[in-house]
């Protein structure tokens, strides 16, 4: 780019700014990057009175299972009684099988073409609850279409090393140019419906409040792409029936609570204000009207952190950790972790362990910070270990234990 322009990287966002602009105040780029990944974290729960605390440093052991993955984005374990196997997506558009002994397969054939630009590409993978019989899986991805790109989801069957019966089951109606804020995670509810998280594409943030738009929403669909009859906006004039909740920014974490069955999500804030929410049917989560962050330039974004009719977050971070990936730990292997919620951090370069009291976060511990690696995804394996992906050109799968 020209001598007057540079790119800032705050967590998941690339922001172009004018080097000579008064908004930057002449700050050195290296200093701004350091501030964006600062170690101090301010946290608050959605109690009547927000409380502030500092995350504690913790210890965990990480073993490299596999490496040389190109910006891996998601992993999902394949069921079966044999050796552990997992599906792993690479953002460039490849889906691979990785075994517990670190063998990485050639790319699986039949994956849809993806818009692999900036944050776009092949994103989440989820296996159907009846995968052992149906061989059904789901992929979310950034899809290039005339005029720009959108978040889309396909279902497919895995036959040997190829996808068959590939079917588009969801695609955003909104077509936006660029490569930012696609989301996207898939969480399968107890009733078999799919929650799909999307982003508001950064340049179209106001559309997160619009019910005639799929931008900045949690979407709920049936496995075949049809709309559940009990979705909150079914039959509402001017509203997309697939919408479950709205007013979100860029959701890159989603998991079903193992006890309540509720959907939990997290989303990127701008410069500060990353959030954890428990999206409820038809509710508005505020973006971009309210929030705890500021613009990347340092300017104020919101008039307040709350407003009537807009739901407060369960938990938030200032400064941003850039959360990605989310998993509840339910195994018996590590009793001290049982019931914890784990969240990967990109800019924060750690794995966060959140202690819960019902729907409140009461403590936070940061793990793996000494590795200085961006954590893209976290999942509980069938063997009771945690598995995380590092987001880098030489991406790794790590097996994690206390």
Coordinates of C-alpha atoms in Angstrom, one line a residue:
X1 CA 0.0 0.0 0.0
X2 CA 1.0 3.6 -0.3
X3 CA 3.2 5.4 2.3
X4 CA 0.1 7.1 3.7
X5 CA -1.6 3.8 4.6
X6 CA -1.0 0.9 6.9
X7 CA -2.9 -2.1 8.3
X8 CA -3.6 -2.7 11.9
X9 CA -4.4 -6.2 13.2
X10 CA -6.5 -6.3 16.4
X11 CA -7.5 -9.8 17.1
X12 CA -9.5 -10.9 14.0
X13 CA -9.9 -7.5 12.3
X14 CA -7.8 -5.8 9.7
X15 CA -8.4 -2.1 9.8
X16 CA -6.9 0.4 7.3
X17 CA -6.0 3.7 8.8
X18 CA -4.4 6.9 7.6
X19 CA -0.9 7.1 9.1
X20 CA -1.1 10.9 9.2
X21 CA -4.6 11.0 10.5
X22 CA -5.3 12.8 13.8
X23 CA -7.2 9.7 14.9
X24 CA -4.0 7.6 15.2
X25 CA -2.2 10.3 17.1
X26 CA 1.1 9.2 15.6
X27 CA 1.2 6.0 17.7
X28 CA 3.7 3.5 16.7
X29 CA 2.2 0.4 15.1
X30 CA 4.2 -2.0 17.2
X31 CA 2.9 -0.3 20.4
X32 CA -0.7 -0.5 19.2
X33 CA -0.3 -4.2 18.5
X34 CA 1.1 -4.8 21.9
X35 CA -1.8 -2.9 23.5
X36 CA -4.3 -5.0 21.5
X37 CA -2.9 -8.2 23.0
X38 CA -2.3 -6.8 26.5
X39 CA -2.2 -9.2 29.3
X40 CA -4.6 -7.5 31.6
X41 CA -8.2 -8.5 31.1
X42 CA -11.2 -6.8 32.6
X43 CA -14.1 -9.2 33.1
X44 CA -17.7 -8.8 34.1
X45 CA -20.7 -11.0 34.6
X46 CA -24.3 -10.2 33.8
X47 CA -25.2 -9.8 37.5
X48 CA -27.1 -6.7 38.6
X49 CA -23.8 -5.0 39.6
X50 CA -21.0 -5.7 37.2
X51 CA -17.8 -6.9 38.9
X52 CA -14.3 -6.4 37.7
X53 CA -11.4 -8.9 38.2
X54 CA -8.1 -9.9 36.6
X55 CA -7.7 -13.3 35.0
X56 CA -5.3 -15.5 36.8
X57 CA -2.5 -17.3 35.1
X58 CA -2.8 -21.1 35.2
X59 CA -0.7 -24.1 34.1
X60 CA -1.5 -26.8 31.5
X61 CA 0.5 -29.3 29.5
X62 CA 0.3 -29.3 25.7
X63 CA 1.5 -32.1 23.5
X64 CA 1.7 -31.6 19.7
X65 CA -0.4 -34.2 18.0
X66 CA 0.0 -32.9 14.4
X67 CA 1.5 -29.9 12.6
X68 CA 2.0 -28.4 9.2
X69 CA -1.6 -27.5 8.9
X70 CA -2.3 -24.3 7.0
X71 CA -4.4 -22.0 9.3
X72 CA -6.6 -24.8 10.6
X73 CA -10.0 -23.4 11.6
X74 CA -12.1 -26.1 13.2
X75 CA -12.0 -29.8 14.2
X76 CA -14.6 -32.4 14.8
X77 CA -14.1 -35.9 16.1
X78 CA -15.3 -38.9 14.1
X79 CA -17.3 -41.5 16.1
X80 CA -16.2 -45.1 16.3
X81 CA -14.5 -47.6 18.5
X82 CA -11.2 -47.6 16.7
X83 CA -8.3 -45.2 17.0
X84 CA -9.2 -41.5 17.5
X85 CA -9.8 -39.6 14.2
X86 CA -10.8 -36.0 13.6
X87 CA -11.8 -33.9 10.7
X88 CA -9.9 -30.6 10.4
X89 CA -10.7 -27.6 8.2
X90 CA -8.0 -25.4 6.7
X91 CA -9.1 -21.9 5.9
X92 CA -7.8 -22.1 2.3
X93 CA -10.5 -24.6 1.6
X94 CA -9.2 -28.0 2.5
X95 CA -10.8 -30.7 4.8
X96 CA -8.5 -33.4 6.2
X97 CA -8.6 -36.4 8.5
X98 CA -6.0 -36.4 11.3
X99 CA -5.3 -39.4 13.5
X100 CA -4.2 -39.5 17.1
X101 CA -0.7 -40.4 16.1
X102 CA -0.4 -37.3 13.9
X103 CA -1.0 -38.6 10.4
X104 CA -2.6 -36.0 8.2
X105 CA -4.5 -37.1 5.2
X106 CA -4.6 -35.7 1.7
X107 CA -7.5 -33.2 1.2
X108 CA -10.9 -34.8 1.1
X109 CA -12.5 -34.3 -2.4
X110 CA -15.8 -32.6 -3.0
X111 CA -15.4 -29.6 -0.7
X112 CA -17.2 -26.5 -2.1
X113 CA -15.1 -23.7 -3.4
X114 CA -14.5 -21.0 -0.8
X115 CA -13.9 -17.3 -0.7
X116 CA -10.4 -17.5 1.0
X117 CA -9.8 -13.8 1.4
X118 CA -8.6 -12.3 4.7
X119 CA -10.9 -13.9 7.3
X120 CA -13.0 -15.8 4.7
X121 CA -12.5 -19.4 3.7
X122 CA -13.5 -22.9 4.9
X123 CA -14.7 -22.4 8.5
X124 CA -16.6 -24.8 10.8
X125 CA -17.2 -28.5 10.5
X126 CA -19.7 -30.5 12.6
X127 CA -20.7 -34.1 12.4
X128 CA -24.4 -35.2 12.6
X129 CA -25.4 -37.0 15.8
X130 CA -26.2 -40.1 13.7
X131 CA -22.9 -39.8 11.7
X132 CA -22.0 -43.5 12.4
X133 CA -25.1 -44.4 10.3
X134 CA -25.7 -41.5 8.0
X135 CA -22.1 -40.3 7.4
X136 CA -23.6 -36.8 7.4
X137 CA -21.6 -33.7 8.2
X138 CA -22.0 -29.9 7.9
X139 CA -19.5 -27.2 6.7
X140 CA -19.8 -23.5 7.1
X141 CA -17.7 -21.3 4.7
X142 CA -17.4 -18.0 3.0
X143 CA -18.9 -18.3 -0.4
X144 CA -18.0 -16.1 -3.4
X145 CA -20.9 -14.9 -5.4
X146 CA -21.5 -12.2 -7.9
X147 CA -21.0 -8.8 -6.2
X148 CA -19.2 -10.1 -3.1
X149 CA -19.4 -13.0 -0.6
X150 CA -21.6 -14.5 2.1
X151 CA -21.6 -17.1 4.8
X152 CA -23.1 -20.4 3.7
X153 CA -23.6 -23.9 5.0
X154 CA -23.7 -27.2 3.2
X155 CA -24.6 -30.7 4.3
X156 CA -22.8 -33.7 2.8
X157 CA -22.0 -37.3 3.3
X158 CA -18.4 -38.5 3.8
X159 CA -17.7 -41.6 1.7
X160 CA -14.1 -42.8 2.1
X161 CA -12.1 -39.6 1.2
X162 CA -14.8 -37.7 -0.7
X163 CA -17.9 -35.7 0.0
X164 CA -21.1 -36.8 -1.8
X165 CA -24.6 -35.4 -1.8
X166 CA -23.3 -31.9 -1.1
X167 CA -26.3 -29.6 -0.6
X168 CA -26.5 -25.9 0.2
X169 CA -28.8 -25.6 3.2
X170 CA -28.2 -22.0 4.2
X171 CA -26.8 -18.9 2.6
X172 CA -27.0 -15.3 3.7
X173 CA -29.3 -13.2 1.5
X174 CA -26.9 -10.3 1.9
X175 CA -24.1 -10.0 -0.5
X176 CA -21.2 -7.9 0.7
X177 CA -17.8 -7.2 -0.9
X178 CA -14.6 -7.9 1.1
X179 CA -13.2 -10.5 3.4
X180 CA -14.2 -9.7 7.0
X181 CA -16.7 -10.9 9.6
X182 CA -18.2 -14.1 8.3
X183 CA -18.5 -15.9 11.7
X184 CA -19.1 -18.9 11.7
X185 CA -19.8 -21.8 13.9
X186 CA -22.3 -24.6 13.8
X187 CA -23.9 -26.0 17.0
X188 CA -26.3 -28.9 16.9
X189 CA -29.2 -28.5 19.4
X190 CA -30.7 -31.4 21.3
X191 CA -33.7 -31.4 19.0
X192 CA -31.4 -31.8 16.0
X193 CA -31.8 -28.3 14.6
X194 CA -28.6 -26.4 13.7
X195 CA -27.6 -23.1 15.1
X196 CA -25.4 -21.2 12.6
X197 CA -23.5 -18.0 13.7
X198 CA -22.8 -15.3 11.2
X199 CA -20.9 -12.0 11.2
X200 CA -22.1 -8.5 10.1
X201 CA -19.3 -8.2 7.5
X202 CA -17.8 -5.2 9.3
X203 CA -18.7 -2.6 6.7
X204 CA -22.4 -3.4 7.1
X205 CA -22.6 -3.4 10.9
X206 CA -25.9 -1.5 11.1
X207 CA -27.6 -4.5 9.4
X208 CA -27.0 -6.5 12.6
X209 CA -30.1 -4.7 13.9
X210 CA -32.2 -5.3 10.7
X211 CA -34.6 -8.3 10.8
X212 CA -34.7 -8.4 7.0
X213 CA -31.0 -9.3 7.0
X214 CA -29.0 -12.4 7.9
X215 CA -26.0 -10.2 8.9
X216 CA -24.9 -10.4 12.5
X217 CA -27.4 -13.1 13.5
X218 CA -27.7 -16.5 15.1
X219 CA -29.5 -18.6 12.5
X220 CA -31.6 -21.7 13.4
X221 CA -32.5 -24.2 10.7
X222 CA -33.4 -27.9 10.3
X223 CA -30.7 -30.3 9.0
X224 CA -32.3 -30.1 5.6
X225 CA -32.2 -26.3 5.5
X226 CA -35.9 -25.8 6.2
X227 CA -37.1 -23.4 8.9
X228 CA -38.3 -24.7 12.3
X229 CA -41.9 -23.8 12.8
X230 CA -41.1 -22.4 16.3
X231 CA -38.5 -19.9 15.2
X232 CA -39.3 -16.5 16.8
X233 CA -39.8 -14.6 13.5
X234 CA -41.7 -17.2 11.5
X235 CA -44.7 -15.4 9.9
X236 CA -43.4 -11.9 10.9
X237 CA -43.6 -9.4 8.0
X238 CA -40.2 -8.1 7.0
X239 CA -38.2 -10.6 9.0
X240 CA -36.1 -13.5 7.9
X241 CA -37.6 -16.6 9.4
X242 CA -34.2 -18.3 9.9
X243 CA -33.2 -15.7 12.5
X244 CA -33.0 -16.9 16.1
X245 CA -31.3 -13.8 17.7
X246 CA -29.9 -10.6 16.4
X247 CA -27.6 -7.6 17.2
X248 CA -24.4 -9.7 17.0
X249 CA -21.0 -8.6 15.6
X250 CA -18.8 -11.5 14.6
X251 CA -19.6 -14.8 16.3
X252 CA -16.8 -17.4 16.2
X253 CA -17.7 -19.6 19.2
X254 CA -20.8 -21.7 19.8
X255 CA -21.6 -24.6 22.1
X256 CA -24.6 -26.3 23.7
X257 CA -24.6 -26.3 27.5
X258 CA -24.4 -29.9 28.6
X259 CA -27.0 -29.5 31.4
X260 CA -29.5 -26.9 30.2
X261 CA -29.2 -27.6 26.5
X262 CA -29.1 -23.8 25.9
X263 CA -26.9 -22.3 23.2
X264 CA -23.9 -20.3 24.4
X265 CA -21.9 -18.1 22.0
X266 CA -19.1 -15.6 22.0
X267 CA -18.4 -12.8 19.6
X268 CA -15.6 -10.4 18.8
X269 CA -15.9 -6.8 20.0
X270 CA -14.1 -4.0 18.2
X271 CA -11.2 -2.7 20.3
X272 CA -12.5 -4.2 23.5
X273 CA -15.9 -5.6 24.2
X274 CA -15.6 -9.3 23.3
X275 CA -18.8 -10.9 24.7
X276 CA -20.2 -14.3 25.8
X277 CA -24.0 -14.5 25.4
X278 CA -26.7 -17.1 25.8
X279 CA -28.8 -16.2 22.8
X280 CA -32.6 -16.5 23.5
X281 CA -35.3 -16.7 20.8
X282 CA -36.0 -13.3 19.3
X283 CA -33.7 -11.3 21.6
X284 CA -31.5 -8.4 20.6
X285 CA -27.9 -8.4 21.8
X286 CA -27.2 -4.8 21.0
X287 CA -24.5 -4.5 18.3
X288 CA -23.7 -1.8 17.1
X289 CA -26.0 0.3 19.4
X290 CA -24.5 -0.7 22.7
X291 CA -21.2 -2.4 23.8
X292 CA -18.1 -2.2 25.8
X293 CA -15.6 -1.5 23.1
X294 CA -14.3 1.5 21.2
X295 CA -13.4 2.0 17.5
X296 CA -10.0 1.0 16.4
X297 CA -9.2 4.7 15.9
X298 CA -9.9 5.2 19.6
X299 CA -13.1 7.1 18.9
X300 CA -16.3 6.3 20.9
X301 CA -18.7 3.8 19.2
X302 CA -21.6 3.6 21.6
X303 CA -23.5 6.1 23.8
X304 CA -23.8 3.5 26.5
X305 CA -23.1 -0.2 27.5
X306 CA -26.8 -1.0 27.8
X307 CA -30.3 -0.1 26.6
X308 CA -33.8 -1.2 27.3
X309 CA -34.7 -4.1 25.0
X310 CA -31.1 -5.1 24.5
X311 CA -29.6 -8.1 26.3
X312 CA -26.4 -7.6 28.3
X313 CA -23.6 -10.1 27.9
X314 CA -23.0 -12.9 30.4
X315 CA -19.3 -12.0 30.3
X316 CA -17.1 -9.5 28.5
X317 CA -13.4 -8.7 27.9
X318 CA -11.7 -5.3 27.8
X319 CA -9.2 -5.2 26.1
X320 CA -10.1 -7.8 23.5
X321 CA -8.7 -11.3 23.6
X322 CA -10.3 -12.0 20.2
X323 CA -12.2 -15.2 21.2
X324 CA -12.5 -18.2 18.8
X325 CA -13.7 -21.7 19.5
X326 CA -15.7 -22.8 22.6
X327 CA -16.2 -26.0 24.5
X328 CA -17.8 -27.1 27.8
X329 CA -15.7 -29.7 29.6
X330 CA -17.8 -32.7 30.7
X331 CA -15.3 -35.6 31.0
X332 CA -14.2 -37.3 34.2
X333 CA -10.5 -37.5 33.2
X334 CA -9.7 -34.1 34.8
X335 CA -12.2 -33.5 37.7
X336 CA -10.9 -30.0 38.4
X337 CA -11.9 -28.9 34.9
X338 CA -15.4 -30.5 34.9
X339 CA -18.1 -28.0 34.2
X340 CA -15.6 -25.4 33.0
X341 CA -16.1 -23.4 29.7
X342 CA -13.0 -23.2 27.5
X343 CA -12.5 -20.4 25.0
X344 CA -9.6 -19.9 22.6
X345 CA -7.9 -16.5 22.3
X346 CA -6.4 -15.2 19.0
X347 CA -5.0 -11.8 20.0
X348 CA -4.7 -13.0 23.6
X349 CA -2.7 -16.1 22.6
X350 CA -4.0 -18.3 25.3
X351 CA -6.7 -20.8 26.2
X352 CA -9.2 -19.3 28.7
X353 CA -10.8 -21.6 31.3
X354 CA -14.0 -20.0 32.8
X355 CA -15.5 -21.3 36.0
X356 CA -19.3 -21.1 36.0
X357 CA -21.9 -20.7 38.7
X358 CA -25.1 -21.4 36.8
X359 CA -25.1 -18.8 34.0
X360 CA -22.5 -16.6 35.7
X361 CA -18.7 -16.5 35.1
X362 CA -17.1 -16.4 38.5
X363 CA -13.5 -17.0 37.7
X364 CA -11.2 -17.0 34.7
X365 CA -7.8 -18.7 34.2
X366 CA -5.5 -18.3 31.3
X367 CA -3.6 -21.4 30.0
X368 CA -0.9 -22.0 27.4
X369 CA 0.1 -18.3 27.2
X370 CA 3.8 -19.2 27.3
X371 CA 3.4 -20.8 23.8
X372 CA 2.6 -17.4 22.2
X373 CA 0.3 -19.0 19.7
X374 CA -3.1 -17.9 18.4
X375 CA -5.8 -20.4 19.6
X376 CA -8.4 -20.8 16.9
X377 CA -10.5 -23.7 18.2
X378 CA -11.0 -25.9 21.3
X379 CA -12.9 -29.2 21.5
X380 CA -13.2 -32.0 24.1
X381 CA -12.1 -35.3 22.7
X382 CA -13.7 -38.7 23.3
X383 CA -10.7 -39.6 25.3
X384 CA -11.4 -36.8 27.8
X385 CA -8.5 -34.6 26.7
X386 CA -8.9 -31.1 25.3
X387 CA -7.7 -30.5 21.7
X388 CA -6.9 -27.1 20.4
X389 CA -5.9 -25.6 17.0
X390 CA -3.3 -23.0 16.6
X391 CA -3.9 -20.4 13.9
X392 CA -0.7 -20.1 11.8
X393 CA 0.8 -21.2 8.6
X394 CA 2.4 -24.1 10.4
X395 CA -0.8 -24.8 12.4
X396 CA -0.8 -27.4 15.1
X397 CA -3.2 -29.7 16.9
X398 CA -2.4 -29.7 20.6
X399 CA -3.6 -32.2 23.2
X400 CA -4.1 -30.4 26.5
X401 CA -4.2 -31.6 30.1
X402 CA -3.8 -29.9 33.5

